[in-house]
PDB file of C-alpha atoms and ligand atoms in Angstrom:
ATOM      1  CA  UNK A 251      -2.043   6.867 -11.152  1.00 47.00           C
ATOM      2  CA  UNK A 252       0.767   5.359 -13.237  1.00 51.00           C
ATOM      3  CA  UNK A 253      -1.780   2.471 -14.767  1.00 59.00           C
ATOM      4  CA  UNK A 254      -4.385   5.463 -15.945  1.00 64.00           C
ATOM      5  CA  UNK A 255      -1.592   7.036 -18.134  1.00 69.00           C
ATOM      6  CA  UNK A 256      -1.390   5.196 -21.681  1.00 76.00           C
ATOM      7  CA  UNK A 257       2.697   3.333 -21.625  1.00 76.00           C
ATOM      8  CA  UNK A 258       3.444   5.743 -24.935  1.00 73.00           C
ATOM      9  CA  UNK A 259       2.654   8.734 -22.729  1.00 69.00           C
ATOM     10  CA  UNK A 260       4.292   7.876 -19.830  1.00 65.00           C
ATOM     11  CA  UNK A 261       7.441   7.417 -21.946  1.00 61.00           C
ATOM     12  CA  UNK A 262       7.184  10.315 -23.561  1.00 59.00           C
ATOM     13  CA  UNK A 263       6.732  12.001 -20.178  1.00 59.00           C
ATOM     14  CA  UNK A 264       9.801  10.508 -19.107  1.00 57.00           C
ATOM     15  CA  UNK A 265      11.951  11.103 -21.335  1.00 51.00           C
ATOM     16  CA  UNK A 266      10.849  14.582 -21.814  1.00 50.00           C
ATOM     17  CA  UNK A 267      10.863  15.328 -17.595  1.00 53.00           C
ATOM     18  CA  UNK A 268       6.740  16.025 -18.238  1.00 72.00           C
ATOM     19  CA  UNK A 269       5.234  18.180 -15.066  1.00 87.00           C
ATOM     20  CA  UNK A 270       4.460  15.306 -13.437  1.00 92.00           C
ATOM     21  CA  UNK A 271       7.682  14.134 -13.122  1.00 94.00           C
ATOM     22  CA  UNK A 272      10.092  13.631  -9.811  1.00 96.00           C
ATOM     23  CA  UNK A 273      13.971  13.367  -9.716  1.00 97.00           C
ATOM     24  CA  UNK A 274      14.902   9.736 -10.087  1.00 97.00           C
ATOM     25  CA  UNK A 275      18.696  10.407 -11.048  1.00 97.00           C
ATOM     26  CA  UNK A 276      21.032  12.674 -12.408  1.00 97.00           C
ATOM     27  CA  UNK A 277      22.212  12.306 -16.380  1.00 97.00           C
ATOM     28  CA  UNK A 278      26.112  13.243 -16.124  1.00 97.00           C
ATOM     29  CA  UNK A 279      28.685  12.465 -17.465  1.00 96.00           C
ATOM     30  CA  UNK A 280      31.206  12.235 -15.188  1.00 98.00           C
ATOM     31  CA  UNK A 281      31.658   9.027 -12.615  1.00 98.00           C
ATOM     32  CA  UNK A 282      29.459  10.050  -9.950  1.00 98.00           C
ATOM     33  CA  UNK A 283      26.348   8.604  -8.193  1.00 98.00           C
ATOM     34  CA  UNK A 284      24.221  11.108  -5.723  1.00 98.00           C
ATOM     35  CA  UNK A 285      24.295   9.760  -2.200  1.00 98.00           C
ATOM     36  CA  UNK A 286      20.974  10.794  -0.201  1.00 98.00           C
ATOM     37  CA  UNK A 287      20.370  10.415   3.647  1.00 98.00           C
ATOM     38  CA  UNK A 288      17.332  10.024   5.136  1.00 98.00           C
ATOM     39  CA  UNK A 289      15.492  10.198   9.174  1.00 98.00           C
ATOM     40  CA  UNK A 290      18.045  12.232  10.642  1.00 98.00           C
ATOM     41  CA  UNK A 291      19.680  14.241  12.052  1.00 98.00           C
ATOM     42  CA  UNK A 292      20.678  11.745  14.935  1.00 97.00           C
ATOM     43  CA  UNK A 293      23.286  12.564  17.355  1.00 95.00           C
ATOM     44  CA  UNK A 294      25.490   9.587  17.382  1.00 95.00           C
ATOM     45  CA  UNK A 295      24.955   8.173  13.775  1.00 97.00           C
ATOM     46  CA  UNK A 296      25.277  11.518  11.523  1.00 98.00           C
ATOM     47  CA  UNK A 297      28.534  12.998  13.651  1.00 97.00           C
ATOM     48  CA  UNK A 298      29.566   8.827  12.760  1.00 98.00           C
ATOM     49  CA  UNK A 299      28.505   9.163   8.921  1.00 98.00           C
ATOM     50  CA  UNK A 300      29.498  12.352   8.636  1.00 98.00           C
ATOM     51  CA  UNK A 301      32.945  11.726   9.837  1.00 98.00           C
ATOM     52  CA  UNK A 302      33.212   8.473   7.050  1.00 98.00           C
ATOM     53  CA  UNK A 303      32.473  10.902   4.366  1.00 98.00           C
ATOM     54  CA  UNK A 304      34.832  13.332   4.902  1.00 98.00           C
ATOM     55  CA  UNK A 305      37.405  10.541   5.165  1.00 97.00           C
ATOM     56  CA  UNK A 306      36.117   9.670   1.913  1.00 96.00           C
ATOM     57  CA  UNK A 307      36.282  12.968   0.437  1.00 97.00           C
ATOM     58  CA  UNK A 308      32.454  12.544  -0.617  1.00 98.00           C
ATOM     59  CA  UNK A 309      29.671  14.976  -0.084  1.00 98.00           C
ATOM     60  CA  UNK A 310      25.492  14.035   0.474  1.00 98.00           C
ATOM     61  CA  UNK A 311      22.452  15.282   0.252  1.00 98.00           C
ATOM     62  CA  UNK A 312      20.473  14.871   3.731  1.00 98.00           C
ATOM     63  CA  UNK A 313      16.754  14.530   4.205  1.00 98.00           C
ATOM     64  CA  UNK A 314      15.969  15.854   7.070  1.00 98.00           C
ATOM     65  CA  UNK A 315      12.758  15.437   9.196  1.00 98.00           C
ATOM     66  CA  UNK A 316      12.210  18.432  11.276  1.00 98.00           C
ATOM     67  CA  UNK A 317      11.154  16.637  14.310  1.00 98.00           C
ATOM     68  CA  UNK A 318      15.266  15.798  14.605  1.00 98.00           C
ATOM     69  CA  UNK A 319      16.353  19.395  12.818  1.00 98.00           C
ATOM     70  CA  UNK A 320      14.804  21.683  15.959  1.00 97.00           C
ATOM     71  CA  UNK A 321      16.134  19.428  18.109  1.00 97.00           C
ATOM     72  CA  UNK A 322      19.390  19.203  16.980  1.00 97.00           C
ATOM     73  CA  UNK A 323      20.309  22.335  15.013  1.00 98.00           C
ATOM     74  CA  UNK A 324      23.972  22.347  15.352  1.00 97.00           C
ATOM     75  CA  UNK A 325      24.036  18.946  13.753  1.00 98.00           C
ATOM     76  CA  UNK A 326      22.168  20.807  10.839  1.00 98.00           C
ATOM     77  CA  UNK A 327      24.649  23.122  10.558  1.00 97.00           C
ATOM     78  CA  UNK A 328      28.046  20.270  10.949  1.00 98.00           C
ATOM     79  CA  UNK A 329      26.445  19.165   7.620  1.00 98.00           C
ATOM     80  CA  UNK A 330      26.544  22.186   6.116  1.00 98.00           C
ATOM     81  CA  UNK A 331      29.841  22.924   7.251  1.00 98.00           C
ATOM     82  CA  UNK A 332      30.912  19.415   5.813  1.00 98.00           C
ATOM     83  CA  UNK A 333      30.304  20.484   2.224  1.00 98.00           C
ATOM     84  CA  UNK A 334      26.793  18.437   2.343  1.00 98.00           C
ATOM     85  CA  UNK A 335      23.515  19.547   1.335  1.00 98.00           C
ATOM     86  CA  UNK A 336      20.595  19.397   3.775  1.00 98.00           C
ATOM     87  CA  UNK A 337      16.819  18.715   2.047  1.00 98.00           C
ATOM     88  CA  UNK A 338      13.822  18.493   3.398  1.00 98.00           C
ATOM     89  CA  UNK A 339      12.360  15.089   4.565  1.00 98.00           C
ATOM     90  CA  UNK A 340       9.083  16.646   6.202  1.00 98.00           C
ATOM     91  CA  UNK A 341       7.743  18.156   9.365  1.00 98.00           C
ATOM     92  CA  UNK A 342       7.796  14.500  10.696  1.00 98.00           C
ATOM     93  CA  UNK A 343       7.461  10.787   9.262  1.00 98.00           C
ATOM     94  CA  UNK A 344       4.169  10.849   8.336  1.00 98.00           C
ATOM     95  CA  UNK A 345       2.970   9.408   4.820  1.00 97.00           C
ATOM     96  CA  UNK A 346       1.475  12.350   2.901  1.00 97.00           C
ATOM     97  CA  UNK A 347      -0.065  10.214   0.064  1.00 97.00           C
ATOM     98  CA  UNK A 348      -3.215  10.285   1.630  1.00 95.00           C
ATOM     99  CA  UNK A 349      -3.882  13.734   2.818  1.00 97.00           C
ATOM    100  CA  UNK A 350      -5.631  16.507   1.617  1.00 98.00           C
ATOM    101  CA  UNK A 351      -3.866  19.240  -0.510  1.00 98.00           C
ATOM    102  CA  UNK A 352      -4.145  21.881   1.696  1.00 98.00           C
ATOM    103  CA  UNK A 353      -2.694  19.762   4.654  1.00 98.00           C
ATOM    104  CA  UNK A 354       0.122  19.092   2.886  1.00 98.00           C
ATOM    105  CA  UNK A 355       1.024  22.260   1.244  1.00 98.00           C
ATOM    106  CA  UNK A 356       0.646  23.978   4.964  1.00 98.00           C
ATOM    107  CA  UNK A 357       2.561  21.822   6.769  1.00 98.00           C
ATOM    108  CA  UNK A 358       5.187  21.565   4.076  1.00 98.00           C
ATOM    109  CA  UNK A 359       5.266  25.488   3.490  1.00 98.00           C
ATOM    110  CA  UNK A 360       6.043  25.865   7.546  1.00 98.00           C
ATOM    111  CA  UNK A 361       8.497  23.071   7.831  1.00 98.00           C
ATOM    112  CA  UNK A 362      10.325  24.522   4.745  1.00 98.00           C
ATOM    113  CA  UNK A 363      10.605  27.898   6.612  1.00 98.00           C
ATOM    114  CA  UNK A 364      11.693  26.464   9.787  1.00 98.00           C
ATOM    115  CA  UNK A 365      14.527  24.285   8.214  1.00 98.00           C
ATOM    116  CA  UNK A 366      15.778  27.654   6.045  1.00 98.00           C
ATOM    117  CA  UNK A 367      15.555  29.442   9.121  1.00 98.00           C
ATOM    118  CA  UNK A 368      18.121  26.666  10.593  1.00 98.00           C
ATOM    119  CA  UNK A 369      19.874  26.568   7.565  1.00 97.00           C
ATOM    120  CA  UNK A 370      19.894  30.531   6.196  1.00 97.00           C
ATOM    121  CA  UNK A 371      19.887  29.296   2.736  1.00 94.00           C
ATOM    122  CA  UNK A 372      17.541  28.269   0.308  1.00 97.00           C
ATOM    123  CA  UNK A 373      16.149  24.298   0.481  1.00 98.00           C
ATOM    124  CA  UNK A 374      15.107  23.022  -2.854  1.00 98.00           C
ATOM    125  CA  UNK A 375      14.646  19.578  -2.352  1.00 98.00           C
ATOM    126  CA  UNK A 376      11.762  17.276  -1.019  1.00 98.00           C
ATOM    127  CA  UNK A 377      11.478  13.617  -0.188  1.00 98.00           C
ATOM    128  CA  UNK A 378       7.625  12.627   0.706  1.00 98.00           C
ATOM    129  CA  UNK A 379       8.646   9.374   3.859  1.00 98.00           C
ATOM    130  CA  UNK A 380       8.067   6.158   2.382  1.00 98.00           C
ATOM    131  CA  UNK A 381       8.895   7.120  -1.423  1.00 98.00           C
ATOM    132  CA  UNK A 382       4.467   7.390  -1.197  1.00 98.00           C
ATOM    133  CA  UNK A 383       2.713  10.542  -2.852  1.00 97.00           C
ATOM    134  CA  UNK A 384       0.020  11.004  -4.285  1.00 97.00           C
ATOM    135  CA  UNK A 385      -1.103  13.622  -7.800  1.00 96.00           C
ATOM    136  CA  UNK A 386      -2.787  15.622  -4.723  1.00 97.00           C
ATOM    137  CA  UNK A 387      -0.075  15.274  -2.393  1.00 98.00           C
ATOM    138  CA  UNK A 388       3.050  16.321  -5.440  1.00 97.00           C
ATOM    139  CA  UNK A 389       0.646  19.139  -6.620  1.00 97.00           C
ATOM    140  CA  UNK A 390       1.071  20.463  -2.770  1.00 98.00           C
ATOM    141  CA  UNK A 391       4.994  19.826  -2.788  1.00 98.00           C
ATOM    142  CA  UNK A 392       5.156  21.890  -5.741  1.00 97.00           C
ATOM    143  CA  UNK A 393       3.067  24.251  -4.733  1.00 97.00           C
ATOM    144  CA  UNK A 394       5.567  24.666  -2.088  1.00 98.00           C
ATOM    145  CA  UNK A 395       8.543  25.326  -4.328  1.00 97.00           C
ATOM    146  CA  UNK A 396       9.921  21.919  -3.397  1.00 98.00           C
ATOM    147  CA  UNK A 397      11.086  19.782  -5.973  1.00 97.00           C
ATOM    148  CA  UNK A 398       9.670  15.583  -5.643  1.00 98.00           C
ATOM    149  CA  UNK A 399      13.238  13.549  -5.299  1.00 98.00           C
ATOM    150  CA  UNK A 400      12.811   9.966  -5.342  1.00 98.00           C
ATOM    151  CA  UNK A 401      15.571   7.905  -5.685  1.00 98.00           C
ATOM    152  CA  UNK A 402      16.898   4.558  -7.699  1.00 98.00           C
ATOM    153  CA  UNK A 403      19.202   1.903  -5.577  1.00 98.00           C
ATOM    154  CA  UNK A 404      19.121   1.302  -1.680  1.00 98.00           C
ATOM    155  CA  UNK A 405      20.705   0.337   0.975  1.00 98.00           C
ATOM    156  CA  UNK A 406      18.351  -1.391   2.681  1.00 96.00           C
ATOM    157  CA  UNK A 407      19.146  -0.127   6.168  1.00 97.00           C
ATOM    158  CA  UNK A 408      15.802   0.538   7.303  1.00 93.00           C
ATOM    159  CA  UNK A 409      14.969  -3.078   7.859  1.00 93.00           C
ATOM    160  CA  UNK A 410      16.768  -5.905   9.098  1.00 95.00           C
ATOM    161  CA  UNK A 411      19.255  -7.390   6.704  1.00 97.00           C
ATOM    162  CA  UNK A 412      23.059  -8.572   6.502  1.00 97.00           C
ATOM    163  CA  UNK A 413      25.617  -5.999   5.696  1.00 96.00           C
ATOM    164  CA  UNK A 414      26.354  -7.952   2.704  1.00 97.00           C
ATOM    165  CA  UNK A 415      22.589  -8.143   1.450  1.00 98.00           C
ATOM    166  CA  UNK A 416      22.690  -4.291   2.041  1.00 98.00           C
ATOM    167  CA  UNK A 417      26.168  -4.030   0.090  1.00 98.00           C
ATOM    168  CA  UNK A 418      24.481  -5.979  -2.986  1.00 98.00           C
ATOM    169  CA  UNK A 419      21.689  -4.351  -2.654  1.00 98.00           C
ATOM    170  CA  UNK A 420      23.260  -0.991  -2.816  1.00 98.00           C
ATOM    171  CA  UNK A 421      24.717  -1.960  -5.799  1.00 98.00           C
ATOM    172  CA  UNK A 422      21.868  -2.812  -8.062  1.00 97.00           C
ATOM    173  CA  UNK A 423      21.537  -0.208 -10.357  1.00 95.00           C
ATOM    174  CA  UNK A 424      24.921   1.568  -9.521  1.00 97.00           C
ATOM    175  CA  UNK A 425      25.443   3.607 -12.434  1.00 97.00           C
ATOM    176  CA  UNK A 426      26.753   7.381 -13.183  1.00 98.00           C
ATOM    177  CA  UNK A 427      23.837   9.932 -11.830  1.00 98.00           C
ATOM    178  CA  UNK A 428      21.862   7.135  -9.705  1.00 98.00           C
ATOM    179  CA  UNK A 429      20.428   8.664  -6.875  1.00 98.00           C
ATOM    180  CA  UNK A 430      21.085   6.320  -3.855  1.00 98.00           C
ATOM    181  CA  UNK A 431      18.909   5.912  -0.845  1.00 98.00           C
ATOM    182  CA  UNK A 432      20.097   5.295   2.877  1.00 98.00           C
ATOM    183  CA  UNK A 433      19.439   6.659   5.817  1.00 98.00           C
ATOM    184  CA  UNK A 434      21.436   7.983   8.985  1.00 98.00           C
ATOM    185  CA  UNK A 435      18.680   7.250  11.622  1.00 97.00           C
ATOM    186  CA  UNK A 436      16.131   5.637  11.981  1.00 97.00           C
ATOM    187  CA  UNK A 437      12.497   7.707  12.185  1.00 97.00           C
ATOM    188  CA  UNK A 438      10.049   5.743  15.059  1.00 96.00           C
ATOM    189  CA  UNK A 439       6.928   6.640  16.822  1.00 97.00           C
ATOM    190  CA  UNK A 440       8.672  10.292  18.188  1.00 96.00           C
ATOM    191  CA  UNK A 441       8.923  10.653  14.372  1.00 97.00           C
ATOM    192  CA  UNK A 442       5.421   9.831  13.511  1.00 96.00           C
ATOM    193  CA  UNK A 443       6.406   7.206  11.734  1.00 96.00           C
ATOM    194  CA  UNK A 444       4.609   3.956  11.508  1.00 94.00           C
ATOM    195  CA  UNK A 445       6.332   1.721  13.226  1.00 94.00           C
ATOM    196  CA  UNK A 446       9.094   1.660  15.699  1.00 94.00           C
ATOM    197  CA  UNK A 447      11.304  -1.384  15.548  1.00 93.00           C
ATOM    198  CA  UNK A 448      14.942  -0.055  14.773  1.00 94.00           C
ATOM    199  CA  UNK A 449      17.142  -2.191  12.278  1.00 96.00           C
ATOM    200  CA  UNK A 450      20.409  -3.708  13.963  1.00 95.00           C
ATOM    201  CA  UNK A 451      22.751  -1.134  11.668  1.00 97.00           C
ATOM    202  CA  UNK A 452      25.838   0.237  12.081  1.00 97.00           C
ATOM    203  CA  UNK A 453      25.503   3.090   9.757  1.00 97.00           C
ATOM    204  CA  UNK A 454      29.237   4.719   9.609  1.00 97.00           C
ATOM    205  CA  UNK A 455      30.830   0.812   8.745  1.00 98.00           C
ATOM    206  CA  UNK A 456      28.158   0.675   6.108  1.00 98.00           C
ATOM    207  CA  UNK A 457      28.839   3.605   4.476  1.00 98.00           C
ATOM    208  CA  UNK A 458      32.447   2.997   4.544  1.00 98.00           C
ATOM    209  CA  UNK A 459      31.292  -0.653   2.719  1.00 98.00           C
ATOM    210  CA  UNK A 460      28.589   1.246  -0.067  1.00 98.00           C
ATOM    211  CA  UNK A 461      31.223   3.821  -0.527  1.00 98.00           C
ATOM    212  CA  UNK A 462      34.126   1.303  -1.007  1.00 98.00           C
ATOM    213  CA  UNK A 463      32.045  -0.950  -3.501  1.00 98.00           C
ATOM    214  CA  UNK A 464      31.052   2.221  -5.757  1.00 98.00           C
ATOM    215  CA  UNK A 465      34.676   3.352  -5.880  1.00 98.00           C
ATOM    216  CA  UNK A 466      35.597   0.217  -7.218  1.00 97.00           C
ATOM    217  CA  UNK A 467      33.246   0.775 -10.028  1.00 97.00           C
ATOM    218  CA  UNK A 468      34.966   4.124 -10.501  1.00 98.00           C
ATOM    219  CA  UNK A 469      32.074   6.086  -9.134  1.00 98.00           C
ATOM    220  CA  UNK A 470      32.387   9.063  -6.786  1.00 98.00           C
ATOM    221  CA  UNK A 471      29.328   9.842  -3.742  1.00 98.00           C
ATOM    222  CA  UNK A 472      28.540  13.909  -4.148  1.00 98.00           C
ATOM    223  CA  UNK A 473      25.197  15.723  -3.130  1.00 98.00           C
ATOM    224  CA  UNK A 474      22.232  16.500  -5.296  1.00 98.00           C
ATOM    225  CA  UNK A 475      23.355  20.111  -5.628  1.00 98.00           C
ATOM    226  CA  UNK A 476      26.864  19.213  -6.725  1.00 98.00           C
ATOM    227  CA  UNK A 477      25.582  16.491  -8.900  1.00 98.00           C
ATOM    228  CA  UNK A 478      23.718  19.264 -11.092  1.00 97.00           C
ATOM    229  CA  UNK A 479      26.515  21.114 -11.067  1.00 97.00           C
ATOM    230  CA  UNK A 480      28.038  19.326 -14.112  1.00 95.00           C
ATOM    231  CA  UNK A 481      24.747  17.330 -14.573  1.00 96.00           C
ATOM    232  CA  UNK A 482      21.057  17.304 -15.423  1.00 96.00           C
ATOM    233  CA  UNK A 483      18.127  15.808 -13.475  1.00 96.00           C
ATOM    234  CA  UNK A 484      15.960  13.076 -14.683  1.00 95.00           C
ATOM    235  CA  UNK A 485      12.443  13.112 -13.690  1.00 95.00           C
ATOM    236  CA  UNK A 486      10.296   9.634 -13.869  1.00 94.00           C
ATOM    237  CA  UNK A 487       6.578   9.325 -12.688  1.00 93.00           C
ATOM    238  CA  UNK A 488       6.159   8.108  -9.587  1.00 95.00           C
ATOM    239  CA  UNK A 489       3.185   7.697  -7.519  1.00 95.00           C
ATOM    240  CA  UNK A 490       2.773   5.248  -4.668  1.00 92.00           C
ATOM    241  CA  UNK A 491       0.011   5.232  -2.015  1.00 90.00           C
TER     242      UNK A 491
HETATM  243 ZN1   ZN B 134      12.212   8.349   5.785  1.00 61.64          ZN
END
């Protein structure tokens, strides 16, 4: 999509958040970065995240996928209780780049009910699995109410890699407003996801690691929500199948 929109347009629609736009970081201008979560909730790892940011006095937003959320509904609600935001990462894994409008929308508009339902609050946030989506499938997500949030640095952690490759990694593109990915499980078959071959990840001691590294750059993790707080987002285009 991005290749049949001329480079002066695409600028312009960057710079100017066009409507075909999703949330690639926050402009602020205080000395925060927005620290996402995605694949959970998981029983073990998100209690074990979970208890790393409140050490850290840092907030998150979490994508959740809804296959985990039903399951594990009290987990949805320690988040809350945490000061975090919870976002939706879909009804399950599935990539939604290739399916049909109204597949998406309906499955998207039912998932979003089921994870307010959990949550008794308003979700505002999607993140399509595998950063793919498609004009069709973002027309849906809109349709939806859902706001597109993609994301800038990672931390690597759904594939296998050293803790210090994920630490660099992390770290490219750490800047105020840079909307981080990493994940607090991992989403398999169960998930609909594509594969099933787990990273070896200990996802609390890397946290503690991503979070100690921004510090030292002065920067602070905090949610989507509380981001925009102080904040404004920045929309790029973005469209992967
Ligand atoms: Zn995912």
């Amino acid at each position: 999509m991005s290749r049949l929109v001329p480079a002066r347009a695409r600028r312009w629609l960057r710079s100017h958040g066009g409507p075909l736009g999703s949330i690639v970081r926050v402009r602020t201008s205080r000395p925060e970065f927005v620290l996402t979560y995605d694949d959970g909730p998981d029983p073990v790892e998100t209690e074990r995240v979970l208890e790393v940011l409140r050490d850290e006095s840092a907030s998150a937003t979490f994508f959740v996928l809804m296959t985990r959320a039903r399951e594990h509904r009290s987990l949805v609600s320690e988040i809350l209780a945490g000061g975090h935001e919870v976002a939706l990462h879909g009804p399950d894994h599935r990539a939604i780049s290739r399916l049909a409008y109204r597949e998406v929308r309906d499955r998207t508009v039912s998932a979003k009910a089921e994870l307010e339902d959990i949550t008794g609050a308003a979700v505002r946030w999607y993140r399509p699995p595998y950063g793919l989506q498609s004009l069709t499938s973002f027309r849906a997500i809109k349709a939806t109410g859902l706001e597109p949030v993609l994301w800038g640095p990672t931390a690597w952690d759904s594939r296998e890699a050293t803790t210090e490759q994920r630490v660099a990694r992390a770290l490219r593109g750490a800047e105020p407003g840079a909307i981080l990915l990493s994940h607090d499980s991992y989403a398999g078959f169960a998930d609909g996801g594509r594969s099933d071959s787990p990273p070896t990840v200990d996802r609390s001691a890397l946290a503690t690691r991503i979070l100690a590294a921004y510090r030292e750059r002065g920067l602070h993790a905090r949610s989507l929500a509380h981001a925009l707080t102080s904040g404004s987002p920045v929309k790029g285009i973005w469209f992967k199948r």
